[in-house]
XYZ file of C-alpha atoms in Angstrom:
265
model
C -9.784 23.858 -3.739
C -7.194 21.097 -2.746
C -8.201 17.501 -4.403
C -6.864 14.104 -2.748
C -6.429 11.860 -6.060
C -5.592 8.278 -5.715
C -3.952 7.187 -8.833
C -4.977 3.400 -8.526
C -2.041 1.011 -8.485
C -0.373 0.191 -11.438
C 0.698 3.224 -14.105
C -0.638 6.530 -15.495
C -3.971 5.354 -16.808
C -5.015 3.562 -13.591
C -6.609 7.126 -12.023
C -10.464 6.827 -12.243
C -12.078 9.336 -15.491
C -13.003 11.764 -12.280
C -9.572 12.200 -10.782
C -7.739 12.197 -14.269
C -10.705 14.936 -15.212
C -9.639 16.829 -12.071
C -5.998 16.318 -12.301
C -5.808 17.823 -15.786
C -7.770 20.710 -14.534
C -5.765 21.505 -11.660
C -3.390 24.733 -11.533
C -0.813 23.095 -9.775
C -0.341 19.210 -9.351
C 1.625 18.160 -5.971
C 2.187 14.227 -5.299
C 4.269 12.164 -2.835
C 5.636 8.623 -3.327
C 7.089 7.454 -0.180
C 3.924 5.653 1.377
C 3.518 4.362 -2.017
C 3.713 3.984 -5.711
C 2.860 3.466 -9.362
C 4.577 -0.070 -10.164
C 4.343 0.679 -13.903
C 4.870 4.321 -14.503
C 7.196 7.059 -12.734
C 6.802 10.937 -12.815
C 7.429 11.477 -16.259
C 4.986 9.509 -17.326
C 2.583 10.924 -15.352
C 3.184 14.143 -16.513
C 3.092 13.045 -20.475
C -0.127 11.432 -20.306
C -1.641 13.952 -18.009
C -0.101 16.734 -19.738
C 0.952 18.335 -16.224
C 3.231 18.996 -13.820
C 3.966 17.322 -10.967
C 5.751 18.704 -8.050
C 6.853 15.921 -6.132
C 7.112 16.222 -2.008
C 9.099 13.976 0.502
C 7.764 13.243 3.709
C 8.998 16.070 5.668
C 7.382 18.522 2.561
C 4.143 17.139 3.142
C 3.821 16.607 6.790
C 6.044 19.596 8.323
C 5.904 21.854 5.245
C 2.888 21.861 3.996
C 2.508 25.600 3.065
C 3.438 25.507 -0.512
C 0.493 22.751 -1.099
C -1.735 25.120 0.932
C -1.250 28.288 -0.726
C -1.686 26.876 -4.075
C -5.020 25.800 -3.213
C -5.539 28.849 -1.463
C -4.889 30.757 -4.846
C -6.458 28.203 -6.993
C -6.876 24.590 -7.614
C -4.287 22.072 -6.587
C -4.068 18.932 -6.550
C -2.499 16.110 -4.460
C -1.528 12.741 -5.732
C -0.639 9.117 -4.413
C -0.963 6.152 -5.156
C -4.009 3.633 -4.373
C -6.082 6.218 -2.340
C -5.084 9.218 -0.876
C -6.898 8.379 2.850
C -5.797 4.709 3.157
C -2.961 3.756 4.875
C -1.312 7.440 5.062
C -1.149 10.383 7.015
C -2.988 12.990 4.526
C -6.111 13.475 6.893
C -4.219 16.302 8.764
C -3.320 17.951 5.340
C -6.753 18.290 4.357
C -7.447 19.532 8.092
C -5.077 22.139 7.839
C -6.950 23.134 4.651
C -10.352 23.083 5.735
C -8.790 24.778 8.871
C -7.932 27.676 6.485
C -11.304 27.827 4.773
C -9.421 25.910 2.009
C -12.556 23.641 0.196
C -11.197 19.927 0.134
C -12.908 16.798 -1.790
C -11.226 13.260 -1.997
C -11.578 11.392 -5.399
C -10.638 7.576 -4.547
C -8.584 5.385 -6.282
C -8.593 1.274 -6.249
C -6.211 0.030 -2.902
C -3.863 -2.864 -2.064
C -6.328 -4.493 0.482
C -9.280 -4.287 -1.817
C -6.974 -5.834 -4.697
C -5.900 -8.449 -2.320
C -9.241 -9.604 -1.457
C -10.318 -9.621 -5.248
C -7.503 -11.636 -6.533
C -7.160 -13.999 -3.761
C -10.322 -14.849 -3.374
C -10.878 -14.020 0.634
C -14.046 -12.607 1.315
C -13.454 -8.666 2.057
C -15.811 -8.749 5.042
C -13.915 -11.163 6.699
C -10.491 -9.324 7.184
C -9.170 -8.011 10.673
C -6.752 -5.097 11.618
C -4.195 -4.630 9.187
C -0.164 -3.929 9.918
C 2.736 -3.071 8.463
C 5.922 -5.280 8.707
C 9.101 -3.160 8.856
C 12.902 -3.460 7.747
C 14.333 -4.439 10.757
C 16.774 -1.838 11.231
C 13.783 0.564 11.167
C 12.322 -0.573 14.550
C 15.899 -1.030 15.957
C 15.837 -5.240 15.961
C 16.804 -7.791 14.274
C 12.928 -9.743 14.560
C 9.576 -9.208 14.140
C 8.128 -6.241 16.218
C 5.813 -7.334 19.121
C 2.925 -5.049 17.722
C 2.573 -7.254 14.230
C 2.878 -10.240 16.128
C 0.290 -9.154 18.620
C -2.225 -7.739 15.535
C -1.971 -11.367 13.584
C -2.671 -13.336 16.907
C -5.260 -11.647 17.652
C -7.139 -11.949 14.164
C -6.220 -15.611 13.921
C -8.265 -15.887 17.289
C -11.133 -14.309 16.116
C -10.855 -16.546 12.465
C -9.500 -12.848 10.578
C -7.854 -13.052 7.698
C -4.649 -10.293 8.050
C -3.466 -7.867 5.535
C 0.512 -7.343 6.072
C 1.942 -4.335 4.130
C 5.877 -4.616 3.761
C 7.780 -1.967 4.412
C 9.030 0.773 1.881
C 11.916 3.364 2.563
C 12.251 6.021 0.174
C 14.668 8.567 1.368
C 15.754 7.091 4.415
C 18.042 4.249 4.929
C 19.641 1.964 7.215
C 21.625 5.152 8.540
C 19.086 7.285 8.404
C 18.117 10.126 6.209
C 19.170 9.257 2.518
C 17.773 11.064 -0.726
C 19.193 8.231 -2.914
C 17.994 5.340 -0.664
C 14.908 3.337 -1.987
C 14.255 -0.146 -0.539
C 11.389 -2.078 -0.978
C 10.621 -5.036 1.177
C 9.886 -8.135 -0.581
C 7.145 -11.385 0.040
C 9.957 -13.911 0.603
C 12.206 -11.698 3.323
C 8.878 -10.808 4.793
C 7.944 -14.637 4.663
C 10.885 -15.444 5.916
C 10.554 -13.608 8.774
C 7.362 -14.045 9.864
C 8.231 -17.853 9.492
C 10.186 -17.358 12.847
C 6.712 -17.770 14.755
C 4.897 -19.284 12.014
C 6.665 -21.188 9.871
C 4.140 -23.611 8.828
C 1.008 -21.445 8.422
C -0.545 -20.936 5.171
C 0.070 -17.228 3.710
C -0.801 -15.589 0.441
C 1.784 -13.426 -1.874
C -0.208 -10.685 -3.581
C 2.690 -9.044 -5.905
C 2.305 -6.187 -8.413
C -1.406 -5.836 -7.981
C -3.286 -4.108 -10.530
C -0.196 -4.712 -13.360
C -0.690 -7.295 -16.106
C 1.905 -9.496 -14.212
C 0.470 -9.791 -11.142
C 1.075 -12.451 -8.903
C -1.003 -14.462 -6.012
C 0.944 -17.530 -4.465
C -0.278 -19.574 -1.521
C 1.885 -21.784 0.445
C 3.381 -22.164 3.950
C 5.300 -19.392 5.352
C 8.671 -21.371 5.353
C 8.215 -22.535 1.600
C 7.021 -18.768 0.497
C 10.594 -17.885 1.927
C 12.421 -19.625 -0.596
C 10.948 -18.669 -3.556
C 11.122 -15.175 -5.912
C 7.939 -13.071 -6.369
C 9.563 -10.122 -8.707
C 9.382 -6.670 -8.761
C 7.665 -4.793 -6.093
C 5.101 -4.030 -4.629
C 4.525 -6.985 -2.617
C 2.278 -7.745 0.371
C 1.232 -10.747 2.189
C -1.969 -12.265 3.887
C -2.260 -14.513 6.688
C -5.437 -16.157 6.261
C -7.583 -17.157 9.444
C -10.770 -19.359 9.152
C -11.201 -20.304 5.665
C -14.674 -20.865 4.168
C -15.079 -23.364 1.753
C -15.384 -21.024 -1.179
C -12.114 -19.324 0.026
C -10.565 -22.514 0.311
C -10.939 -23.345 -2.894
C -10.224 -19.673 -4.209
C -6.561 -20.110 -2.582
C -6.176 -23.868 -4.327
C -7.503 -23.008 -7.755
C -6.438 -19.095 -7.649
C -3.248 -19.063 -5.515
C -1.893 -22.455 -5.999
C -2.234 -23.592 -2.106
C -1.549 -27.056 -1.499
C -4.954 -28.676 -0.819
C -3.608 -30.044 2.461
C -3.226 -26.882 3.699
C -6.485 -25.108 3.280
C -8.380 -28.790 4.833
C -11.007 -28.723 7.488
């Protein structure tokens, strides 16, 4: 059996009860933290709290060389962990399909995701979100601006009146000059707002910082204003709102400090 377990958003306790039981019962436990990470816990915290040894795999060790994971699942019960949910905004469907092709049973135990938390924390209604996008570091796409694909996604959603979740780039094991095992970098919301302000400087945006933690921050203002603020430790994301229902507008003012002039019809 290969069990994919989402750890949730914050620390070693954020996993569901079902996930905790499966994690502790596994013969071997693997994890990756290059797509996201827990804000309030490291690998040692996970190991101590759950009484397991966690084998952390880098991107190549999951996508190009998954054999140790598959062998462990073929001969016993293996768990594969990620922050958030293991099948949202990740590439782990490929690993699950490889297991199934080898006759290995699989299951998914879900965790809370950044997107669901963004909706809950901002008061923006979940069914009014369109396609999400990821804003990369400029060096990661060979430019010094916002990729056309990001602009097109946000504009397409805005034309339909839909909100856009903008995930912010994470670089673990890869830096500006290429592979670097010591490199760990998280785009912050002020940097992202500064990049997006070149296209939509006076438009309303919402920062969500450290979703799931006791000190989560939600702040709404013009992109140009958000670019001049600091929001503390990662992880951060941005939401670019589309058309606002009056309840959503009230929520952004009351929960995120949005200037009333920005949410008026």
